[in-house]
Amino acid sequence: MSVNIVLTGLMGGGKTTVGKMLVKQLKDYIFIDTDDVISGLEEMSIPEIFKTKSEAYFRELEKKIIEEFSQEDNLIISIGGGAFENEINRENLKQNGKVFYLKASVDTLYERIKGDTNRPLLQCENPRGKLEELLIKREENYLKSDYVIETDGKDLESIVESIMERIQI
Ligand code: S3P
């Protein structure tokens, strides 16, 4: 049994991409994306959930799912960019997991997600400004992760390598 590996950071930080690559190297792990789980349970896209049910409803579901997955082992969990804002989520995730903050500058994040319509919080006039605002607001909590992985200017392989170096499995 091995502790969970949790990937956090802002939208566009590469959590899902990195998680999918990481799981190829960690054969006894399973990759989980909390947004995908929520979407599957609700049979709706994330923007649809925000629109028809509310963000608060989404956050409750996110919290419940994180609580459940935190009881398991051998999971690579990619959490939504807002999940680490919640103290209970942070406690649950850290209880049986090592948390990695995939850190990137606003420019990098924006390059990666511009034009994407699957992020309800960025469906606004100035998505770059919104990313900047969210980063300023949230970074304090992202920095409560166990490890900070700088991703600016790095390719996928070296990001995965940096994570592998920090987990002794
Ligand atoms: C959110 C990030 C999204 C998703 C939802 C809210 C956020 O996940 O959970 O749109 O509050 O930052 P990603 O970070 O995987 O895009």
PDB file of N, CA, C and O and ligand atoms in Angstrom, residues 9-12 15-16 33 35 46 50 55 58-59 62 78-83 118-121 134 138 142, ligand 1:
ATOM      1  N   GLY A   9      -3.151  22.972  -8.023  1.00  0.00           N
ATOM      2  CA  GLY A   9      -2.671  24.144  -8.759  1.00  0.00           C
ATOM      3  C   GLY A   9      -3.805  24.697  -9.598  1.00  0.00           C
ATOM      4  O   GLY A   9      -4.865  24.085  -9.716  1.00  0.00           O
ATOM      5  N   LEU A  10      -3.545  25.842 -10.153  1.00  0.00           N
ATOM      6  CA  LEU A  10      -4.590  26.549 -10.908  1.00  0.00           C
ATOM      7  C   LEU A  10      -4.926  25.846 -12.225  1.00  0.00           C
ATOM      8  O   LEU A  10      -4.142  25.032 -12.723  1.00  0.00           O
ATOM      9  N   MET A  11      -6.073  26.189 -12.781  1.00  0.00           N
ATOM     10  CA  MET A  11      -6.467  25.682 -14.097  1.00  0.00           C
ATOM     11  C   MET A  11      -5.339  25.936 -15.095  1.00  0.00           C
ATOM     12  O   MET A  11      -4.790  27.031 -15.129  1.00  0.00           O
ATOM     13  N   GLY A  12      -5.019  24.926 -15.877  1.00  0.00           N
ATOM     14  CA  GLY A  12      -3.940  25.079 -16.853  1.00  0.00           C
ATOM     15  C   GLY A  12      -2.580  24.717 -16.271  1.00  0.00           C
ATOM     16  O   GLY A  12      -1.569  24.784 -16.966  1.00  0.00           O
ATOM     17  N   LYS A  15      -2.311  19.517 -14.241  1.00  0.00           N
ATOM     18  CA  LYS A  15      -2.587  18.424 -13.294  1.00  0.00           C
ATOM     19  C   LYS A  15      -3.027  17.133 -13.993  1.00  0.00           C
ATOM     20  O   LYS A  15      -2.515  16.058 -13.708  1.00  0.00           O
ATOM     21  N   THR A  16      -3.985  17.255 -14.895  1.00  0.00           N
ATOM     22  CA  THR A  16      -4.518  16.062 -15.557  1.00  0.00           C
ATOM     23  C   THR A  16      -3.489  15.440 -16.498  1.00  0.00           C
ATOM     24  O   THR A  16      -3.261  14.230 -16.470  1.00  0.00           O
ATOM     25  N   ASP A  33      -9.421  11.896 -11.746  1.00  0.00           N
ATOM     26  CA  ASP A  33      -9.583  13.335 -11.901  1.00  0.00           C
ATOM     27  C   ASP A  33     -10.929  13.676 -11.263  1.00  0.00           C
ATOM     28  O   ASP A  33     -11.966  13.200 -11.718  1.00  0.00           O
ATOM     29  N   ASP A  35     -12.820  16.230 -11.255  1.00  0.00           N
ATOM     30  CA  ASP A  35     -13.801  16.858 -12.151  1.00  0.00           C
ATOM     31  C   ASP A  35     -14.497  15.805 -13.021  1.00  0.00           C
ATOM     32  O   ASP A  35     -15.709  15.881 -13.239  1.00  0.00           O
ATOM     33  N   ILE A  46     -18.886  20.162 -16.422  1.00  0.00           N
ATOM     34  CA  ILE A  46     -18.674  21.076 -15.282  1.00  0.00           C
ATOM     35  C   ILE A  46     -19.392  22.423 -15.521  1.00  0.00           C
ATOM     36  O   ILE A  46     -20.103  22.903 -14.633  1.00  0.00           O
ATOM     37  N   PHE A  50     -22.270  24.057 -12.985  1.00  0.00           N
ATOM     38  CA  PHE A  50     -22.204  25.419 -12.431  1.00  0.00           C
ATOM     39  C   PHE A  50     -23.462  26.205 -12.793  1.00  0.00           C
ATOM     40  O   PHE A  50     -24.004  26.937 -11.974  1.00  0.00           O
ATOM     41  N   GLU A  55     -22.300  26.774  -8.227  1.00  0.00           N
ATOM     42  CA  GLU A  55     -20.923  26.448  -7.821  1.00  0.00           C
ATOM     43  C   GLU A  55     -20.930  25.806  -6.432  1.00  0.00           C
ATOM     44  O   GLU A  55     -20.170  24.878  -6.174  1.00  0.00           O
ATOM     45  N   PHE A  58     -21.511  22.195  -6.679  1.00  0.00           N
ATOM     46  CA  PHE A  58     -20.293  21.556  -7.188  1.00  0.00           C
ATOM     47  C   PHE A  58     -19.263  21.385  -6.060  1.00  0.00           C
ATOM     48  O   PHE A  58     -18.650  20.327  -5.902  1.00  0.00           O
ATOM     49  N   ARG A  59     -19.079  22.434  -5.251  1.00  0.00           N
ATOM     50  CA  ARG A  59     -18.068  22.392  -4.173  1.00  0.00           C
ATOM     51  C   ARG A  59     -18.417  21.323  -3.128  1.00  0.00           C
ATOM     52  O   ARG A  59     -17.519  20.687  -2.566  1.00  0.00           O
ATOM     53  N   GLU A  62     -17.573  18.025  -4.658  1.00  0.00           N
ATOM     54  CA  GLU A  62     -16.108  17.932  -4.721  1.00  0.00           C
ATOM     55  C   GLU A  62     -15.564  17.520  -3.349  1.00  0.00           C
ATOM     56  O   GLU A  62     -14.706  16.649  -3.234  1.00  0.00           O
ATOM     57  N   SER A  78      -5.987  14.061  -9.357  1.00  0.00           N
ATOM     58  CA  SER A  78      -5.925  15.422  -9.878  1.00  0.00           C
ATOM     59  C   SER A  78      -7.192  16.129  -9.393  1.00  0.00           C
ATOM     60  O   SER A  78      -8.301  15.703  -9.696  1.00  0.00           O
ATOM     61  N   ILE A  79      -7.003  17.179  -8.609  1.00  0.00           N
ATOM     62  CA  ILE A  79      -8.177  17.874  -8.055  1.00  0.00           C
ATOM     63  C   ILE A  79      -8.417  19.164  -8.834  1.00  0.00           C
ATOM     64  O   ILE A  79      -7.488  19.728  -9.418  1.00  0.00           O
ATOM     65  N   GLY A  80      -9.652  19.634  -8.825  1.00  0.00           N
ATOM     66  CA  GLY A  80      -9.977  20.894  -9.487  1.00  0.00           C
ATOM     67  C   GLY A  80      -9.214  22.041  -8.827  1.00  0.00           C
ATOM     68  O   GLY A  80      -8.873  21.972  -7.641  1.00  0.00           O
ATOM     69  N   GLY A  81      -8.954  23.072  -9.615  1.00  0.00           N
ATOM     70  CA  GLY A  81      -8.131  24.180  -9.140  1.00  0.00           C
ATOM     71  C   GLY A  81      -8.636  24.902  -7.894  1.00  0.00           C
ATOM     72  O   GLY A  81      -7.860  25.586  -7.218  1.00  0.00           O
ATOM     73  N   GLY A  82      -9.922  24.728  -7.562  1.00  0.00           N
ATOM     74  CA  GLY A  82     -10.459  25.427  -6.390  1.00  0.00           C
ATOM     75  C   GLY A  82     -10.523  24.555  -5.150  1.00  0.00           C
ATOM     76  O   GLY A  82     -10.800  25.038  -4.042  1.00  0.00           O
ATOM     77  N   ALA A  83     -10.254  23.270  -5.323  1.00  0.00           N
ATOM     78  CA  ALA A  83     -10.470  22.324  -4.222  1.00  0.00           C
ATOM     79  C   ALA A  83      -9.554  22.563  -3.023  1.00  0.00           C
ATOM     80  O   ALA A  83      -9.949  22.358  -1.866  1.00  0.00           O
ATOM     81  N   ASN A 118     -14.361  24.835 -21.190  1.00  0.00           N
ATOM     82  CA  ASN A 118     -14.772  23.908 -20.135  1.00  0.00           C
ATOM     83  C   ASN A 118     -14.506  24.430 -18.718  1.00  0.00           C
ATOM     84  O   ASN A 118     -14.680  23.712 -17.752  1.00  0.00           O
ATOM     85  N   ARG A 119     -14.055  25.692 -18.623  1.00  0.00           N
ATOM     86  CA  ARG A 119     -13.784  26.276 -17.302  1.00  0.00           C
ATOM     87  C   ARG A 119     -14.762  27.416 -17.042  1.00  0.00           C
ATOM     88  O   ARG A 119     -14.537  28.549 -17.496  1.00  0.00           O
ATOM     89  N   PRO A 120     -15.841  27.142 -16.323  1.00  0.00           N
ATOM     90  CA  PRO A 120     -16.877  28.168 -16.127  1.00  0.00           C
ATOM     91  C   PRO A 120     -16.345  29.465 -15.526  1.00  0.00           C
ATOM     92  O   PRO A 120     -16.822  30.546 -15.875  1.00  0.00           O
ATOM     93  N   LEU A 121     -15.347  29.357 -14.643  1.00  0.00           N
ATOM     94  CA  LEU A 121     -14.850  30.574 -13.982  1.00  0.00           C
ATOM     95  C   LEU A 121     -14.123  31.500 -14.955  1.00  0.00           C
ATOM     96  O   LEU A 121     -13.919  32.679 -14.676  1.00  0.00           O
ATOM     97  N   LEU A 134      -7.189  34.916  -9.406  1.00  0.00           N
ATOM     98  CA  LEU A 134      -7.296  33.640  -8.684  1.00  0.00           C
ATOM     99  C   LEU A 134      -5.944  33.192  -8.139  1.00  0.00           C
ATOM    100  O   LEU A 134      -5.846  32.694  -7.019  1.00  0.00           O
ATOM    101  N   ARG A 138      -5.276  32.484  -4.339  1.00  0.00           N
ATOM    102  CA  ARG A 138      -5.144  31.088  -3.922  1.00  0.00           C
ATOM    103  C   ARG A 138      -3.725  30.614  -3.607  1.00  0.00           C
ATOM    104  O   ARG A 138      -3.558  29.564  -2.992  1.00  0.00           O
ATOM    105  N   TYR A 142      -2.146  27.023  -2.067  1.00  0.00           N
ATOM    106  CA  TYR A 142      -1.389  26.066  -2.895  1.00  0.00           C
ATOM    107  C   TYR A 142      -0.026  25.785  -2.255  1.00  0.00           C
ATOM    108  O   TYR A 142       0.496  24.674  -2.324  1.00  0.00           O
TER     109      TYR A 142
HETATM  110  C1  S3P B   1     -12.010  25.255 -10.920  1.00  0.00           C
HETATM  111  C2  S3P B   1     -11.148  24.483 -11.673  1.00  0.00           C
HETATM  112  C3  S3P B   1     -11.612  23.397 -12.566  1.00  0.00           C
HETATM  113  C4  S3P B   1     -12.981  22.871 -12.111  1.00  0.00           C
HETATM  114  C5  S3P B   1     -13.945  23.996 -11.941  1.00  0.00           C
HETATM  115  C6  S3P B   1     -13.484  25.029 -10.918  1.00  0.00           C
HETATM  116  C7  S3P B   1     -11.444  26.311 -10.057  1.00  0.00           C
HETATM  117  O1  S3P B   1     -10.667  22.333 -12.579  1.00  0.00           O
HETATM  118  O2  S3P B   1     -12.862  22.156 -10.920  1.00  0.00           O
HETATM  119  O3  S3P B   1     -14.115  24.594 -13.207  1.00  0.00           O
HETATM  120  O4  S3P B   1     -12.159  26.779  -9.148  1.00  0.00           O
HETATM  121  O5  S3P B   1     -10.273  26.683 -10.263  1.00  0.00           O
HETATM  122  P1  S3P B   1      -9.228  22.403 -13.309  1.00  0.00           P
HETATM  123  O6  S3P B   1      -8.293  23.119 -12.391  1.00  0.00           O
HETATM  124  O7  S3P B   1      -8.848  20.968 -13.455  1.00  0.00           O
HETATM  125  O8  S3P B   1      -9.424  23.088 -14.596  1.00  0.00           O
END
